[in-house]
PDB file of C-alpha atoms in Angstrom:
ATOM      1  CA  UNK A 983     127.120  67.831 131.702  1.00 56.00           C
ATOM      2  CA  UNK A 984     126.294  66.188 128.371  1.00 65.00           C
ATOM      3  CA  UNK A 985     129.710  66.593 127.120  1.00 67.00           C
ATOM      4  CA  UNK A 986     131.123  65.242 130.114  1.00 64.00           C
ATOM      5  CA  UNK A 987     128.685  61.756 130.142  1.00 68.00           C
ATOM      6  CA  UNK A 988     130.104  61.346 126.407  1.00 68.00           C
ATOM      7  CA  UNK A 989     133.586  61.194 127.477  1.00 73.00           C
ATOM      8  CA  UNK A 990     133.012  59.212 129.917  1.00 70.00           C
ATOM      9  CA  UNK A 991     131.056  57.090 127.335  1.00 74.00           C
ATOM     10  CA  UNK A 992     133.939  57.222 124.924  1.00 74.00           C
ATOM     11  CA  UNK A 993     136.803  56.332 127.694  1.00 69.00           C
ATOM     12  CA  UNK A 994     135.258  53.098 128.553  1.00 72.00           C
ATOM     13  CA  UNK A 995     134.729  51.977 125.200  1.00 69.00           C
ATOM     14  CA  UNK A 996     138.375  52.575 124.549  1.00 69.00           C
ATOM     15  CA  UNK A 997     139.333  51.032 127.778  1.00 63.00           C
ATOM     16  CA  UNK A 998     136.891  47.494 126.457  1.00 63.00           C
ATOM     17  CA  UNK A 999     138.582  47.503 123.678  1.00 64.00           C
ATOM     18  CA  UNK A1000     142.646  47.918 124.417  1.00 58.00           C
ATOM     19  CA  UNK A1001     141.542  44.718 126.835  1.00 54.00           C
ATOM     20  CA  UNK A1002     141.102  42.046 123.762  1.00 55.00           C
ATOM     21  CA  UNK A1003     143.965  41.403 121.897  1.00 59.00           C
ATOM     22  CA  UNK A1004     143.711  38.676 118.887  1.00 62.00           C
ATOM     23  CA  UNK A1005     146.398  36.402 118.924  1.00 59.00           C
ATOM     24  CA  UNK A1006     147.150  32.580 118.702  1.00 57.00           C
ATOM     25  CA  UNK A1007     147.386  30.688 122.166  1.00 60.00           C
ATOM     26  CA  UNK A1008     150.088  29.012 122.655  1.00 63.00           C
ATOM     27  CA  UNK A1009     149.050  25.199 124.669  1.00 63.00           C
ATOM     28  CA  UNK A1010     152.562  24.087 125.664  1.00 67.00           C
ATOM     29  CA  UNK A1011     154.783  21.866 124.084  1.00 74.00           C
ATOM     30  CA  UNK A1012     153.260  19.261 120.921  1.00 74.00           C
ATOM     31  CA  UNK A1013     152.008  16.516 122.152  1.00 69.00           C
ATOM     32  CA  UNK A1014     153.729  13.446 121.101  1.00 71.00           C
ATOM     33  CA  UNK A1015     153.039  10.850 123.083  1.00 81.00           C
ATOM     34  CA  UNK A1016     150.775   7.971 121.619  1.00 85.00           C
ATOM     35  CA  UNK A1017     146.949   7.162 123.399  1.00 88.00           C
ATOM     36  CA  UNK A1018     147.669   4.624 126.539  1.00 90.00           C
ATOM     37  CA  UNK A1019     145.645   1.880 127.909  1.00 91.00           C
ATOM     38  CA  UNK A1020     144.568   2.582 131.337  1.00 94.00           C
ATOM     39  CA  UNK A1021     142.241   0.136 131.564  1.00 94.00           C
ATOM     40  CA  UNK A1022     141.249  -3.283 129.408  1.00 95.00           C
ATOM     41  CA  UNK A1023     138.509  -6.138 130.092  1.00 95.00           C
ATOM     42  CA  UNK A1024     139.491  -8.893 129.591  1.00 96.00           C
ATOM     43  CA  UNK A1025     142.957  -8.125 130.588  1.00 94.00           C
ATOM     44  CA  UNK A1026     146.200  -8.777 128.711  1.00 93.00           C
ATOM     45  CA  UNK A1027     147.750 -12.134 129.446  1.00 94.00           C
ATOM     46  CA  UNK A1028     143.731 -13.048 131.028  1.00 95.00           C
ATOM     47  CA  UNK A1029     143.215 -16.796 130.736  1.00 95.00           C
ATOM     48  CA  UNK A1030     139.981 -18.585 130.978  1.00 95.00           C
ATOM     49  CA  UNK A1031     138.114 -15.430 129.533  1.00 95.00           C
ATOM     50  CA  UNK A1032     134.495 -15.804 128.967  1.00 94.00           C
ATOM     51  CA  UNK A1033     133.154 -12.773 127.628  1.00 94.00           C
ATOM     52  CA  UNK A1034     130.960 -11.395 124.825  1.00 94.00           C
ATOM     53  CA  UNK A1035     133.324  -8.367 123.678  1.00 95.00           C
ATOM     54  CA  UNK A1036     136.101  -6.033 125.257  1.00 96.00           C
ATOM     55  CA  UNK A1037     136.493  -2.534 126.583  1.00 97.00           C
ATOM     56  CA  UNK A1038     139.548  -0.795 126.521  1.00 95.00           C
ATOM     57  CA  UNK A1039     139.527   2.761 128.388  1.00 95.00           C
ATOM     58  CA  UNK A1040     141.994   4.945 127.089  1.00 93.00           C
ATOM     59  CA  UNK A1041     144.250   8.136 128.857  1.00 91.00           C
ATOM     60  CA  UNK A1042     143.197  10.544 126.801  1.00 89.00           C
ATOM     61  CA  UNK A1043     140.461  10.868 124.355  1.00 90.00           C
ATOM     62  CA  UNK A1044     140.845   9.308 120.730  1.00 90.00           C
ATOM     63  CA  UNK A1045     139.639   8.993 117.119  1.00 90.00           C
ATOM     64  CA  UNK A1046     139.564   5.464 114.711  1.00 91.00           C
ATOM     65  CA  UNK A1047     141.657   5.483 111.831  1.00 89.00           C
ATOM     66  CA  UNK A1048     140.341   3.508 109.270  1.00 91.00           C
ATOM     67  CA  UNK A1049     139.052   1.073 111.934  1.00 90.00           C
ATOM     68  CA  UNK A1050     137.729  -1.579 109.220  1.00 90.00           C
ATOM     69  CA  UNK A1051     141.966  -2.344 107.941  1.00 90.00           C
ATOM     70  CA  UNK A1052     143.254  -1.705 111.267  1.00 92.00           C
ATOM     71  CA  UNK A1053     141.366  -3.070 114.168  1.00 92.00           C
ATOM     72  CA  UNK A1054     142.364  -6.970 113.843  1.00 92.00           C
ATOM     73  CA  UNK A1055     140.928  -9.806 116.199  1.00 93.00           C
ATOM     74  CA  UNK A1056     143.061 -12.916 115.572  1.00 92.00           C
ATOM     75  CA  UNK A1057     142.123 -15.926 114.766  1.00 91.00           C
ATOM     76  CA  UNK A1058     139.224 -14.445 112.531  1.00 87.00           C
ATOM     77  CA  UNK A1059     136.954 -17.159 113.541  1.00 86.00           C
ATOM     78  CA  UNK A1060     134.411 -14.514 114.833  1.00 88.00           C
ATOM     79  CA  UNK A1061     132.402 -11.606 113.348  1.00 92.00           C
ATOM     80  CA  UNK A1062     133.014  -8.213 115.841  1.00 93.00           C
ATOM     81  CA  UNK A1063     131.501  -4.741 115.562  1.00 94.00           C
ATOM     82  CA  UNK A1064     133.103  -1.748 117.131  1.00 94.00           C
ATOM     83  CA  UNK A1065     131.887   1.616 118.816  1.00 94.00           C
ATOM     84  CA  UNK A1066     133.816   4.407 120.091  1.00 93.00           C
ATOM     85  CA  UNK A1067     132.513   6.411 123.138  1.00 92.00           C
ATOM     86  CA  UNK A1068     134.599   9.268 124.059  1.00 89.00           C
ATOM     87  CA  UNK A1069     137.857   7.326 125.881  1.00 93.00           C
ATOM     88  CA  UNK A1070     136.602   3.955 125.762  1.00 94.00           C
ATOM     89  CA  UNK A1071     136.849   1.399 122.531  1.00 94.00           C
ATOM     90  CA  UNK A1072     133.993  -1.002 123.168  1.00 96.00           C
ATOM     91  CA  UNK A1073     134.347  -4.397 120.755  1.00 95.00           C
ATOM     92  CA  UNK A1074     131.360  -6.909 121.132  1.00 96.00           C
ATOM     93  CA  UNK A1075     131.712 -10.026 119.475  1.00 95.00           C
ATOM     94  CA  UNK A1076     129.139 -11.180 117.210  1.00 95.00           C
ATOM     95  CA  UNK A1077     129.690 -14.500 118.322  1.00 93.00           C
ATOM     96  CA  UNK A1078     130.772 -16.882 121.379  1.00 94.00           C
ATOM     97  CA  UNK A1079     134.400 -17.193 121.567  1.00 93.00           C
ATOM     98  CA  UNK A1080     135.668 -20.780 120.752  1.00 93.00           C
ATOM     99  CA  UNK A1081     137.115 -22.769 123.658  1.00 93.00           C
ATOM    100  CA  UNK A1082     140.737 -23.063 124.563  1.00 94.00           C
ATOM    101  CA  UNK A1083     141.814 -20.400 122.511  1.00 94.00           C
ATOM    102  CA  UNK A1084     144.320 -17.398 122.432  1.00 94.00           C
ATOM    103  CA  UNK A1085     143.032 -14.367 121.010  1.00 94.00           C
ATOM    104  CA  UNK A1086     145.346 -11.048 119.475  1.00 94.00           C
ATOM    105  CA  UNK A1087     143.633  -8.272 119.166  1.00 93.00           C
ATOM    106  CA  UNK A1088     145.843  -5.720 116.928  1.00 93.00           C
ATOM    107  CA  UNK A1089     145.372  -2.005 117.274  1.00 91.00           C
ATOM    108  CA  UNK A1090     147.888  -1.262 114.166  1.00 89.00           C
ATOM    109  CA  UNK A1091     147.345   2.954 114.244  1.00 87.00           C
ATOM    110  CA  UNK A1092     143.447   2.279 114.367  1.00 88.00           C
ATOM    111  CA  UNK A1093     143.875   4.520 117.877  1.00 89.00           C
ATOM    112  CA  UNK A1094     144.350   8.315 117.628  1.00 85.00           C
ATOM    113  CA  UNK A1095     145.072  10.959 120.104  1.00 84.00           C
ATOM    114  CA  UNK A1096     142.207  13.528 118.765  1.00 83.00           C
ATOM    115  CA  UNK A1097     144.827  16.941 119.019  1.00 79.00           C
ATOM    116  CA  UNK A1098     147.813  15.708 117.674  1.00 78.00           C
ATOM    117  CA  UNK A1099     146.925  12.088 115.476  1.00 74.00           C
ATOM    118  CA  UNK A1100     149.560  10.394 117.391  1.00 76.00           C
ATOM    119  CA  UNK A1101     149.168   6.689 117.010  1.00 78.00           C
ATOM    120  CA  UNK A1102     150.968   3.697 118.023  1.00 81.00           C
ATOM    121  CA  UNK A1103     150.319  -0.354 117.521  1.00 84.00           C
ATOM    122  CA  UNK A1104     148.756  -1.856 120.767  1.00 89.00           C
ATOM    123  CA  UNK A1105     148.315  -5.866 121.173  1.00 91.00           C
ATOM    124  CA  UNK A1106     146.029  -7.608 123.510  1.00 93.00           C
ATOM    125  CA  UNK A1107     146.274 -11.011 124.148  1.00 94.00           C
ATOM    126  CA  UNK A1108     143.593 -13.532 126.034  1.00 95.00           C
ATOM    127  CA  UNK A1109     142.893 -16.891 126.236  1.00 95.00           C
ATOM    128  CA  UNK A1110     139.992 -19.018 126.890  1.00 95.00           C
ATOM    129  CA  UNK A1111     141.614 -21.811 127.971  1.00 93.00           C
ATOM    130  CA  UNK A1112     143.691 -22.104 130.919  1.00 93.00           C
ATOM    131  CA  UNK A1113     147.005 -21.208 128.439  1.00 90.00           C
ATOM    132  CA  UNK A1114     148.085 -18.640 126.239  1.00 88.00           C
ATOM    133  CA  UNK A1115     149.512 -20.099 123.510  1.00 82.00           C
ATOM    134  CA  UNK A1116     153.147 -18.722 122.221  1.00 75.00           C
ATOM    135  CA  UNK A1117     151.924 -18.532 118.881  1.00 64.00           C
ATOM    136  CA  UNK A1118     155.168 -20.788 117.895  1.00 68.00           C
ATOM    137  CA  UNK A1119     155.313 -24.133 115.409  1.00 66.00           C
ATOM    138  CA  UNK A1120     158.002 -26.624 115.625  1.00 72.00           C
ATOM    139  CA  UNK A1121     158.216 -28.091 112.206  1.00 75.00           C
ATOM    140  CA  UNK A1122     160.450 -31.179 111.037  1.00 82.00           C
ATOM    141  CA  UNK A1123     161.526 -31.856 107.747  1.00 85.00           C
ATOM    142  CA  UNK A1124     162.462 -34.946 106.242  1.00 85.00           C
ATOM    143  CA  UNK A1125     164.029 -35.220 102.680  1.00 78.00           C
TER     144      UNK A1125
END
């Protein structure tokens, strides 16, 4: 009867282990497609924006490259600090926002997905005035 538990014993341990096999698993096809805004406050193209910073809510979660070179808020007449929580990119300006003015914000590849390091340049454009200006000059020159 002995013998008999041992085999058993021995049967199911060889059963276990034929169950795990080591391998790779494969995920599906490479992901290639760049982080996407699914939400932003203020909006792009928002006029008459009072606000203290900005929140931009991502599709998928993401990583800052070199966030100091490549998160931009144009014009730079106002200090900003940034913070990354999971899908959202929260910017708070240090600083009210000057009146009747357009501000860029430039994302140039400071936005990573976190598998694959796609990146892609995102701009987000707001005004505090009641126009968002074009951002063109009209110069005459006379000789």
């Amino acid at each position: 009867m002995h013998m008999l538990a041992f085999r058993y014993i021995i049967a199911i341990a060889t059963l276990l282990s034929a169950c795990a096999q080591i391998g790779s698993i494969s995920g599906g096809p490479k992901d290639v497609t760049p982080p996407r805004i699914v939400s932003c406050t203020p909006n792009d193209g928002q006029k008459m924006v009072n606000a203290d910073g900005m929140k931009i809510e991502f599709d998928e979660f993401v990583k800052l490259q070199k966030p100091n070179d490549n998160i931009i808020l144009l014009p730079a007449n106002i200090d900003y600090e940034y913070a990354l929580k999971g899908k959202i990119l929260e910017i708070n300006f240090q600083e009210p926002l000057k009146e009747n003015t357009t501000y860029s914000l430039y994302l140039n590849g400071a936005v990573q997905d976190i598998t694959e390091g796609n990146d892609s340049l995102i701009q987000v454009v707001f005004s505090t005035g009641n126009e968002i200006d074009d951002n063109e000059a009209y110069f005459m020159i006379f000789d």
